[in-house]
Coordinates of N, CA and C in Angstrom, one line a residue:
M1 N 132.4 74.2 108.8 CA 132.2 75.6 108.6 C 132.8 76.2 110.0
D2 N 133.9 76.3 110.2 CA 134.6 76.7 111.5 C 134.3 78.3 111.3
G3 N 134.1 78.7 112.8 CA 134.1 80.2 112.7 C 132.7 80.9 112.5
F4 N 131.6 79.9 112.1 CA 130.3 80.5 111.9 C 129.7 80.3 113.6
D5 N 128.7 81.4 113.5 CA 128.0 81.3 114.7 C 126.6 80.6 114.7
H6 N 126.4 79.9 113.4 CA 125.2 79.1 113.3 C 123.9 80.0 113.5
S7 N 124.1 81.4 113.1 CA 122.8 82.3 112.9 C 122.1 81.9 111.9
P8 N 120.8 82.2 111.8 CA 119.8 81.9 110.8 C 120.2 82.0 109.3
L9 N 120.1 81.1 108.6 CA 120.2 81.1 107.1 C 119.7 82.5 106.5
A10 N 120.4 83.2 105.9 CA 119.9 84.6 105.0 C 119.5 84.2 103.7
Y11 N 118.5 84.9 102.9 CA 118.0 84.9 101.6 C 118.5 86.0 100.8
F12 N 118.9 85.9 99.7 CA 118.9 87.0 98.9 C 118.5 86.7 97.3
L13 N 117.4 87.5 97.0 CA 116.7 87.2 96.0 C 117.2 88.1 94.7
V14 N 117.6 87.5 93.8 CA 118.1 88.3 92.5 C 117.1 88.2 91.4
A15 N 116.7 89.4 90.9 CA 116.0 89.6 89.6 C 116.6 90.1 88.6
H16 N 116.2 90.3 87.5 CA 116.9 90.7 86.2 C 117.3 92.3 86.5
G17 N 116.2 93.0 87.1 CA 116.4 94.5 87.3 C 115.5 95.2 86.1
S18 N 115.0 96.3 86.7 CA 113.9 97.0 85.6 C 114.0 98.6 85.8
R19 N 113.8 99.6 85.0 CA 113.6 100.8 85.4 C 112.1 101.2 85.9
H20 N 111.1 100.1 85.6 CA 109.8 100.4 86.1 C 110.1 100.0 87.6
P21 N 109.4 101.3 88.2 CA 109.3 101.4 89.7 C 108.5 100.3 90.3
A22 N 107.4 99.7 89.7 CA 106.4 98.8 90.4 C 107.5 97.5 90.5
N23 N 108.4 97.3 89.5 CA 109.1 96.1 89.6 C 110.1 95.9 90.9
R24 N 110.7 97.0 91.4 CA 111.4 96.8 92.9 C 110.2 96.6 93.9
E25 N 109.1 97.3 93.7 CA 108.1 97.2 94.8 C 107.6 95.6 94.7
S26 N 107.5 95.1 93.7 CA 107.2 93.6 93.7 C 108.2 92.7 94.2
M27 N 109.5 92.9 94.1 CA 110.5 92.2 94.8 C 110.7 92.6 96.2
L28 N 110.3 93.9 96.7 CA 110.2 93.9 98.2 C 109.1 93.2 98.6
S29 N 107.9 93.3 98.0 CA 106.8 92.4 98.5 C 107.1 90.9 98.5
L30 N 107.7 90.5 97.7 CA 108.2 88.9 97.5 C 108.8 88.7 98.9
A31 N 109.8 89.5 99.0 CA 110.8 89.4 100.2 C 110.0 89.3 101.5
K32 N 108.9 90.3 101.7 CA 108.1 90.2 102.9 C 107.4 89.0 102.8
H33 N 106.6 88.3 101.7 CA 106.1 87.2 101.5 C 107.0 85.9 102.0
L34 N 108.2 86.1 101.9 CA 109.1 84.9 102.1 C 109.5 85.2 103.6
C35 N 109.7 86.3 104.2 CA 109.8 86.6 105.6 C 108.7 86.0 106.4
A36 N 107.5 86.0 105.9 CA 106.3 85.7 106.7 C 106.2 84.3 106.8
I37 N 106.8 83.4 105.9 CA 106.8 82.0 105.8 C 107.8 81.3 106.6
L38 N 108.9 81.8 106.7 CA 110.2 81.2 107.1 C 109.9 80.6 108.5
P39 N 110.5 79.2 108.7 CA 110.4 78.7 109.8 C 111.3 79.5 111.0
P40 N 111.0 79.2 112.1 CA 112.0 79.9 113.2 C 113.4 79.7 113.2
S41 N 113.6 78.4 112.8 CA 115.0 77.9 112.5 C 115.7 78.7 111.2
A42 N 115.0 79.1 110.5 CA 115.7 79.6 109.3 C 115.2 81.3 109.0
S43 N 115.0 82.0 110.1 CA 114.2 83.2 110.1 C 115.1 84.3 109.8
G44 N 116.2 84.1 109.1 CA 117.4 85.1 108.9 C 116.7 86.3 107.8
P45 N 117.6 87.2 107.9 CA 117.1 88.4 106.8 C 117.1 88.0 105.4
V46 N 116.2 88.6 104.7 CA 116.0 88.4 103.3 C 116.3 89.9 102.5
G47 N 117.2 89.7 101.6 CA 117.5 90.8 100.9 C 117.3 90.8 99.4
I48 N 117.3 91.7 98.7 CA 117.0 91.8 97.1 C 117.9 92.6 96.4
G49 N 118.1 91.9 95.2 CA 119.4 92.6 94.0 C 118.8 92.5 92.8
A50 N 119.7 93.0 91.8 CA 119.2 93.2 90.6 C 120.7 92.7 89.8
L51 N 120.4 91.9 88.9 CA 121.7 91.7 87.7 C 122.2 92.8 86.9
E52 N 121.0 93.6 86.5 CA 121.3 94.4 85.6 C 120.5 96.0 86.1
L53 N 121.0 97.2 85.6 CA 120.2 98.2 85.5 C 120.3 98.7 87.1
D54 N 121.4 98.5 87.9 CA 121.6 98.8 89.3 C 122.9 99.4 89.1
A55 N 123.1 100.4 89.9 CA 124.2 101.1 90.0 C 125.3 100.6 90.6
T56 N 125.1 99.5 91.3 CA 126.0 98.5 91.8 C 126.2 97.2 91.2
P57 N 127.3 96.6 90.9 CA 127.4 95.3 90.2 C 126.8 94.4 91.2
L58 N 126.3 93.3 90.8 CA 125.5 92.4 91.6 C 126.5 91.7 92.5
D59 N 127.7 91.3 92.2 CA 128.7 90.7 93.2 C 129.0 91.6 94.3
Q60 N 128.9 93.0 94.1 CA 128.9 93.9 95.3 C 128.0 94.1 96.2
Q61 N 126.7 93.9 95.5 CA 125.4 93.9 96.2 C 125.6 92.9 97.1
L62 N 125.8 91.6 96.8 CA 126.1 90.3 97.6 C 126.9 90.6 98.8
V63 N 128.1 91.1 98.4 CA 129.2 91.4 99.4 C 128.6 92.4 100.5
E64 N 127.9 93.4 100.3 CA 127.4 94.5 101.1 C 126.3 93.9 102.0
F65 N 125.6 93.1 101.2 CA 124.3 92.3 102.1 C 125.0 91.2 103.4
C66 N 126.0 90.7 102.8 CA 126.7 89.5 103.7 C 127.6 90.4 104.7
R67 N 128.2 91.4 104.5 CA 128.9 92.1 105.5 C 128.1 92.7 106.6
S68 N 126.8 92.8 106.3 CA 125.8 93.4 107.3 C 125.3 92.5 108.1
L69 N 125.7 91.0 108.0 CA 125.3 90.1 108.9 C 126.4 89.4 109.5
P70 N 126.3 88.7 110.6 CA 127.3 87.7 111.2 C 127.6 86.6 110.0
P71 N 128.8 86.2 110.3 CA 129.0 85.0 109.4 C 127.8 83.7 109.3
T72 N 127.6 83.6 108.1 CA 126.5 82.6 107.9 C 126.2 82.0 106.5
W73 N 125.5 81.3 106.1 CA 124.8 80.9 105.0 C 124.1 81.7 104.4
V74 N 124.2 82.1 103.0 CA 123.4 82.9 102.4 C 122.9 82.3 101.1
Q75 N 121.6 82.0 100.8 CA 121.1 81.5 100.0 C 120.5 82.3 98.8
V76 N 121.2 82.2 97.7 CA 121.0 83.2 96.6 C 120.1 82.7 95.6
I77 N 119.1 83.3 95.3 CA 117.9 82.6 94.6 C 117.4 83.3 93.4
P78 N 117.6 82.9 92.2 CA 117.5 83.6 91.0 C 115.9 83.6 90.8
I79 N 115.3 85.0 90.6 CA 114.0 85.0 90.4 C 113.8 85.4 88.9
F80 N 114.0 84.2 88.1 CA 113.9 84.3 86.7 C 113.0 83.0 86.2
L81 N 112.4 83.2 85.0 CA 111.7 82.1 84.8 C 112.2 81.4 83.5
L82 N 113.1 81.9 82.9 CA 113.8 81.1 81.7 C 115.3 80.6 82.0
P83 N 115.8 79.6 81.5 CA 117.4 79.5 81.7 C 118.1 79.9 80.6
G84 N 118.3 81.2 80.7 CA 118.7 82.2 79.6 C 120.2 82.6 80.2
T85 N 121.0 83.1 79.4 CA 122.3 83.4 79.6 C 122.7 84.1 81.0
H86 N 121.6 85.0 81.4 CA 121.5 85.3 82.9 C 121.8 84.3 84.1
V87 N 121.1 83.5 83.6 CA 120.8 82.2 84.8 C 121.9 81.2 84.6
T88 N 122.4 80.9 83.7 CA 123.4 80.0 83.4 C 124.8 80.4 83.5
A89 N 125.0 81.9 83.1 CA 126.5 82.3 83.1 C 126.6 83.6 83.9
D90 N 125.9 84.6 83.9 CA 126.1 85.9 84.2 C 125.9 85.7 85.9
L91 N 124.8 85.0 86.4 CA 124.5 85.0 87.8 C 125.6 84.2 88.6
P92 N 125.8 83.0 87.9 CA 127.0 82.0 88.8 C 128.1 82.7 88.8
Q93 N 128.6 83.6 87.8 CA 130.0 84.3 87.7 C 129.8 85.3 88.9
A94 N 128.8 85.9 88.9 CA 128.8 87.1 89.8 C 128.8 86.5 91.5
V95 N 128.2 85.5 91.5 CA 128.1 84.7 92.6 C 129.6 84.4 93.2
T96 N 130.2 83.7 92.3 CA 131.6 83.3 92.4 C 132.3 84.5 92.7
R97 N 132.3 85.7 92.0 CA 133.3 86.9 92.4 C 133.0 87.5 93.6
A98 N 131.6 87.4 94.0 CA 131.4 87.8 95.5 C 132.0 86.7 96.6
Q99 N 131.9 85.6 96.4 CA 132.4 84.6 97.3 C 133.9 84.7 97.4
Q100 N 134.4 85.0 96.2 CA 136.0 85.1 96.3 C 136.5 86.5 97.2
K101 N 135.5 87.5 97.1 CA 135.8 88.7 98.0 C 135.3 88.4 99.4
L102 N 134.5 87.5 99.8 CA 134.0 87.3 101.1 C 134.8 85.9 101.7
C103 N 135.8 85.6 101.1 CA 136.6 84.2 101.6 C 135.6 83.3 102.1
S104 N 136.2 82.9 103.4 CA 135.3 81.9 103.9 C 134.5 82.1 105.2
H105 N 134.4 83.6 105.3 CA 133.5 84.1 106.4 C 132.1 83.9 106.1
Y106 N 131.7 83.8 104.7 CA 130.3 83.5 104.5 C 130.2 82.7 103.4
Q107 N 129.4 81.8 103.3 CA 128.8 80.7 102.3 C 127.8 81.1 101.5
L108 N 128.0 81.3 100.0 CA 127.0 81.6 99.3 C 126.5 80.5 98.7
V109 N 125.2 80.1 98.9 CA 124.6 78.9 98.1 C 123.8 79.2 96.8
L110 N 124.0 78.8 95.8 CA 123.2 79.5 94.5 C 122.0 78.2 94.3
S111 N 120.7 78.7 94.5 CA 119.6 77.8 94.1 C 119.3 77.6 92.7
P112 N 118.4 76.8 92.3 CA 117.9 76.8 90.9 C 117.0 78.2 90.9
H113 N 116.8 78.4 89.4 CA 116.0 79.5 89.1 C 114.4 79.3 89.5
L114 N 113.6 80.1 89.5 CA 112.1 80.1 90.0 C 111.6 79.0 89.0
G115 N 112.0 79.4 87.5 CA 111.3 78.7 86.6 C 111.5 77.2 86.4
Q116 N 112.3 76.6 87.3 CA 112.6 75.4 87.5 C 111.7 74.6 88.1
H117 N 110.8 75.3 89.2 CA 109.9 74.6 90.1 C 108.8 73.9 89.4
P118 N 108.8 72.6 89.7 CA 107.8 71.6 89.0 C 106.3 72.1 89.0
Q119 N 106.0 73.1 90.1 CA 104.6 73.4 90.2 C 104.4 74.7 89.7
L120 N 105.5 75.2 89.1 CA 105.2 76.8 88.6 C 104.0 77.0 87.8
H121 N 103.5 75.9 86.9 CA 102.2 76.2 86.3 C 101.0 76.6 86.9
R122 N 101.1 76.2 88.3 CA 99.8 76.6 89.0 C 99.9 78.0 89.4
L123 N 101.1 79.0 89.2 CA 101.0 80.3 89.4 C 100.5 81.0 88.1
F124 N 100.5 80.4 86.9 CA 100.1 80.9 85.8 C 98.5 80.4 85.2
R125 N 98.2 79.7 85.9 CA 96.7 79.2 85.7 C 95.8 80.2 85.9
P126 N 94.8 80.7 84.9 CA 93.9 81.7 85.1 C 93.0 81.3 86.2
Q127 N 92.6 82.3 87.1 CA 91.7 82.2 88.3 C 90.3 82.7 87.8
G128 N 89.2 82.3 88.6 CA 88.0 83.0 88.5 C 87.3 82.6 87.3
S129 N 86.1 83.2 86.8 CA 85.2 82.6 86.0 C 85.5 83.0 84.4
M130 N 86.7 83.4 84.1 CA 87.0 83.7 82.6 C 87.1 82.5 82.0
S131 N 86.3 82.5 80.8 CA 86.3 81.4 79.9 C 86.3 81.8 78.5
P132 N 87.4 82.2 78.1 CA 87.7 82.5 76.5 C 87.6 81.3 75.7
E133 N 87.5 81.3 74.4 CA 87.7 80.1 73.5 C 89.1 79.4 73.7
A134 N 90.0 80.4 73.8 CA 91.4 79.9 73.6 C 92.3 81.1 74.3
W135 N 93.5 80.3 74.9 CA 94.4 81.2 75.5 C 95.7 81.3 74.7
I136 N 96.4 82.2 74.9 CA 97.6 82.4 74.5 C 98.9 82.7 75.6
L137 N 99.8 82.2 75.6 CA 100.9 82.4 76.7 C 102.0 83.0 75.9
V138 N 102.2 84.2 76.5 CA 103.0 85.4 75.7 C 104.5 85.2 76.5
G139 N 105.6 84.9 76.1 CA 106.8 84.9 76.5 C 107.8 85.8 75.8
H140 N 108.8 86.2 76.3 CA 109.7 87.2 75.6 C 110.5 86.6 74.5
G141 N 110.9 85.2 74.6 CA 111.7 84.6 73.5 C 113.2 84.8 74.1
S142 N 114.0 84.0 73.5 CA 115.5 83.9 74.0 C 116.3 83.5 72.8
K143 N 117.6 84.0 73.1 CA 118.5 83.5 72.1 C 119.2 82.1 72.2
R144 N 118.7 81.3 73.3 CA 118.7 80.2 73.6 C 117.7 79.2 73.3
P145 N 117.7 78.0 72.7 CA 116.5 77.1 72.4 C 115.9 77.0 73.6
A146 N 116.9 76.5 74.7 CA 116.1 76.0 76.0 C 114.9 77.1 76.4
G147 N 115.0 78.4 76.2 CA 114.2 79.5 76.6 C 112.7 79.2 75.8
Y148 N 112.8 79.0 74.5 CA 111.5 78.6 73.8 C 111.0 77.3 74.3
Q149 N 111.7 76.2 74.4 CA 111.6 75.1 75.0 C 110.7 75.2 76.2
A150 N 111.0 76.0 77.3 CA 110.5 76.4 78.5 C 109.2 76.7 78.4
I151 N 108.8 77.6 77.5 CA 107.7 78.3 77.2 C 106.7 77.3 76.6
E152 N 107.4 76.5 75.5 CA 106.4 75.7 75.0 C 105.9 74.5 76.0
K153 N 106.6 73.9 76.8 CA 106.3 73.1 77.7 C 105.2 73.6 78.7
M154 N 105.5 74.8 79.0 CA 104.5 75.7 80.1 C 103.2 75.8 79.2
A155 N 103.1 75.9 78.1 CA 101.9 76.5 77.3 C 101.2 75.0 77.1
R156 N 102.0 73.8 76.8 CA 101.2 72.7 76.7 C 100.7 72.3 78.0
R157 N 101.4 72.4 79.0 CA 101.0 72.1 80.5 C 99.6 72.9 80.9
L158 N 99.5 74.1 80.2 CA 98.3 74.8 80.6 C 97.4 74.8 79.4
N159 N 97.4 74.3 78.4 CA 96.4 73.9 77.3 C 96.3 75.4 76.5
M160 N 97.6 76.0 76.5 CA 97.4 77.2 75.6 C 98.4 77.3 74.5
K161 N 98.2 78.2 73.8 CA 99.1 78.4 72.6 C 100.4 79.3 73.0
P162 N 101.7 79.1 72.6 CA 102.6 79.9 72.7 C 102.8 81.0 71.9
A163 N 103.2 82.2 72.3 CA 103.7 83.3 71.3 C 104.8 84.0 72.1
Y164 N 105.5 84.9 71.3 CA 106.7 85.5 71.7 C 106.8 86.8 71.3
W165 N 107.5 87.7 72.2 CA 107.7 89.1 72.0 C 108.8 89.3 71.0
V166 N 109.7 88.3 71.1 CA 110.8 88.2 70.0 C 111.0 87.1 69.6
G167 N 110.7 86.5 68.6 CA 110.7 85.3 67.9 C 109.2 84.9 67.4
E168 N 109.2 83.4 66.8 CA 107.8 83.1 66.2 C 107.5 82.1 66.8
P169 N 106.2 81.7 66.9 CA 105.2 82.6 66.5 C 105.1 83.8 67.3
S170 N 104.8 85.0 66.6 CA 104.5 86.2 67.3 C 103.1 86.2 67.9
L171 N 102.8 87.3 68.6 CA 101.3 87.5 69.1 C 100.5 87.7 67.9
A172 N 100.9 88.4 66.9 CA 100.2 88.7 65.7 C 99.8 87.4 64.9
Q173 N 100.9 86.6 64.8 CA 100.7 85.6 64.1 C 99.8 84.5 64.8
Q174 N 99.9 84.3 66.0 CA 99.0 83.4 66.9 C 97.7 83.9 66.9
L175 N 97.2 85.3 66.8 CA 96.2 85.7 66.9 C 95.5 85.5 65.4
Q176 N 96.2 85.5 64.4 CA 95.6 85.3 63.2 C 95.4 83.7 62.9
F177 N 96.2 82.9 63.3 CA 95.9 81.5 63.4 C 94.7 81.3 63.9
L178 N 94.2 81.7 65.1 CA 93.1 81.4 66.1 C 91.9 82.1 65.2
K179 N 92.2 83.4 64.5 CA 91.1 83.8 63.9 C 90.7 83.2 62.6
Q180 N 91.6 82.4 62.1 CA 91.3 81.5 61.1 C 90.6 80.4 61.5
E181 N 90.8 80.0 62.6 CA 90.2 78.7 63.1 C 88.7 79.1 63.5
G182 N 88.3 80.4 63.4 CA 86.9 80.7 63.9 C 86.8 81.2 65.4
I183 N 88.0 81.3 66.1 CA 88.1 81.7 67.5 C 87.7 83.2 67.5
Q184 N 86.8 83.7 68.5 CA 86.3 84.9 68.6 C 86.9 85.5 69.9
Q185 N 87.1 84.6 71.0 CA 87.3 85.2 72.3 C 88.7 84.5 72.6
V186 N 89.6 85.5 73.0 CA 91.1 85.0 73.3 C 91.6 85.7 74.7
G187 N 92.1 84.9 75.5 CA 92.7 85.2 76.7 C 94.2 85.5 76.7
L188 N 94.7 86.4 77.2 CA 96.3 86.4 77.1 C 97.2 86.3 78.5
V189 N 97.9 85.6 78.6 CA 98.7 85.5 79.8 C 100.1 85.8 79.6
P190 N 100.5 87.0 80.2 CA 102.1 87.2 80.0 C 102.8 86.1 80.6
Y191 N 103.8 85.5 80.0 CA 104.9 84.8 80.9 C 106.1 85.7 81.3
F192 N 105.6 86.5 82.2 CA 106.7 87.6 82.9 C 106.3 87.5 84.3
L193 N 107.4 88.0 84.9 CA 107.4 88.4 86.5 C 107.3 89.8 86.6
F194 N 106.1 90.1 87.5 CA 106.0 91.6 87.9 C 105.8 92.5 86.6
P195 N 105.4 93.6 86.9 CA 105.3 94.7 85.6 C 106.4 95.1 85.1
G196 N 106.5 95.7 84.1 CA 107.5 96.2 83.4 C 107.1 96.7 82.0
R197 N 107.9 97.4 81.2 CA 107.4 98.0 80.2 C 107.2 97.2 78.9
I198 N 107.7 95.9 78.9 CA 107.7 94.9 77.8 C 106.2 94.6 78.2
V199 N 105.9 94.2 79.3 CA 104.6 93.7 79.4 C 103.4 94.7 79.1
E200 N 103.8 96.0 79.5 CA 102.8 97.3 78.9 C 102.7 97.2 77.7
S201 N 103.9 96.9 76.6 CA 103.8 97.1 75.5 C 103.2 95.8 74.7
I202 N 103.2 94.7 75.4 CA 102.5 93.5 75.1 C 100.9 93.6 75.1
A203 N 100.5 94.3 76.2 CA 98.9 94.5 76.5 C 98.5 95.4 75.4
Q204 N 99.1 96.4 75.3 CA 98.7 97.3 74.3 C 98.7 96.8 72.8
Q205 N 99.7 95.9 72.6 CA 99.7 95.3 71.3 C 98.5 94.4 71.0
A206 N 98.4 93.6 72.2 CA 97.1 92.7 72.2 C 95.7 93.6 71.9
R207 N 95.7 94.7 72.5 CA 94.3 95.4 72.6 C 94.2 95.9 71.1
D208 N 95.4 96.5 70.7 CA 95.5 96.9 69.1 C 95.2 95.8 68.1
L209 N 95.7 94.6 68.2 CA 95.5 93.4 67.4 C 94.1 92.9 67.5
A210 N 93.5 92.8 68.8 CA 91.9 92.5 69.0 C 91.1 93.4 68.2
A211 N 91.4 94.6 68.1 CA 90.6 95.6 67.5 C 90.6 95.4 66.2
E212 N 91.8 95.3 65.5 CA 92.0 95.0 64.1 C 91.4 93.7 63.7
L213 N 91.5 92.9 64.4 CA 90.9 91.4 63.8 C 89.5 91.1 64.5
N214 N 88.8 92.2 65.1 CA 87.6 92.0 65.6 C 87.5 90.9 66.5
L215 N 88.2 90.7 67.4 CA 88.4 89.7 68.6 C 88.0 90.3 70.1
T216 N 87.6 89.5 70.8 CA 87.4 89.9 72.2 C 88.5 89.4 73.1
M217 N 89.2 90.2 73.6 CA 90.6 89.9 74.3 C 90.4 90.3 75.9
Q218 N 91.0 89.1 76.6 CA 91.1 89.4 77.9 C 92.7 89.2 78.2
V219 N 93.3 90.3 78.7 CA 94.6 90.5 78.9 C 94.8 90.3 80.6
L220 N 95.4 89.1 81.0 CA 95.9 89.3 82.5 C 97.1 90.0 83.0
A221 N 97.2 90.2 84.1 CA 98.4 90.9 84.6 C 99.6 89.8 84.8
P222 N 101.0 90.2 84.6 CA 101.8 89.2 84.8 C 101.9 88.9 86.3
L223 N 102.7 87.9 86.5 CA 103.0 87.1 87.9 C 103.3 88.1 88.9
Q224 N 102.6 88.1 90.1 CA 102.6 88.9 91.1 C 103.2 88.3 92.3
P225 N 103.9 88.8 93.2 CA 104.4 88.2 94.5 C 103.1 87.5 95.3
S226 N 103.4 86.4 95.9 CA 102.4 85.7 96.5 C 102.9 84.8 97.5
H227 N 102.1 84.3 98.5 CA 102.3 83.2 99.5 C 102.8 82.2 98.7
D228 N 102.1 81.6 97.7 CA 102.5 80.4 97.0 C 103.8 80.6 96.3
M229 N 104.0 81.8 95.6 CA 105.6 81.9 95.0 C 106.6 81.8 96.1
A230 N 106.5 82.5 97.5 CA 107.3 82.3 98.4 C 107.7 80.9 98.8
K231 N 106.4 80.1 99.0 CA 106.9 78.7 99.3 C 107.5 78.0 98.3
M232 N 107.5 78.3 97.0 CA 108.3 77.7 96.0 C 109.8 78.1 96.0
I233 N 110.1 79.2 96.5 CA 111.2 79.9 96.8 C 112.0 78.9 97.9
L234 N 111.2 78.5 98.9 CA 111.7 77.8 100.1 C 112.2 76.4 99.4
D235 N 111.3 75.9 98.6 CA 111.5 74.5 98.0 C 112.7 74.5 97.1
L236 N 113.1 75.5 96.3 CA 114.2 75.7 95.6 C 115.3 75.6 96.4
G237 N 115.3 76.1 97.8 CA 116.6 76.1 98.4 C 117.1 74.7 98.8
S238 N 116.1 73.8 98.8 CA 116.5 72.3 99.0 C 117.3 71.8 97.8
L239 N 117.2 72.4 96.7 CA 117.7 71.9 95.6 C 118.8 72.6 95.2
A240 N 119.4 73.2 95.9 CA 120.7 74.0 95.7 C 121.9 73.1 95.6
A241 N 122.9 73.9 94.8 CA 124.1 73.3 94.6 C 124.9 73.3 95.8
P242 N 126.0 72.5 96.0 CA 127.0 72.8 97.3 C 127.5 74.1 97.4
P243 N 127.8 74.7 98.5 CA 128.0 76.1 98.8 C 129.7 76.0 97.9
L244 N 129.9 77.5 97.6 CA 131.4 77.6 97.1 C 132.1 77.8 98.2
D245 N 133.5 77.5 98.2 CA 134.5 77.8 99.4 C 135.6 78.2 98.9
F246 N 135.9 79.4 99.5 CA 137.3 80.2 99.2 C 137.9 80.6 100.6
A247 N 139.1 80.0 100.9 CA 139.7 80.2 102.0 C 140.8 81.6 101.8
C248 N 141.0 82.2 102.5 CA 141.8 83.3 102.4 C 142.9 83.5 103.5

């Protein structure tokens, strides 16, 4: 890495993007959590970006962030739960385009996405004294089978029933199954990162269905930024692929 001044490693957290104002606030909060736990040897800046719903394409967001720094390594960490097209294709392609523009002055290192952390289930485990008879883990659903497999695997690990906003079993179907089994008290865990319109719609649908089926329903909030999540992000950095290298 000739020409690098060995300045501290920088981090760039990439989320899907949302029009919901609380979503960006959550990303800023996560960046602050990460800054707070970085060791002195890696206490570089932390930036945030969005793959969609941003006026600037992700590759340009990365270029602008890097050019605000001296030459360094930049760890790009996908804040995604599922291995969908965004994670497997769109994001790597954006990183490659950014690296081509940056040449060898910076090194972009793409980490695994947050959903790959082996201890992720700990963040979704309900806390406190809540004890419904059954729990449902509700995910978005995916065009890719791996997306459903990831949610089903997480549901099994948490001893919950899976349901999907897009796909089957839907939340309505899963609640009807539980009602037929004699379940009266249900807890709902959204398999989502941070607030958003889909999460709000799921919560409202859950309340409507609970009233229709005469069930007691507890709806938890989506995953929030935390110290533990920031520690997982640091873990993912150690599993990153080798850096891309483009000489100009």
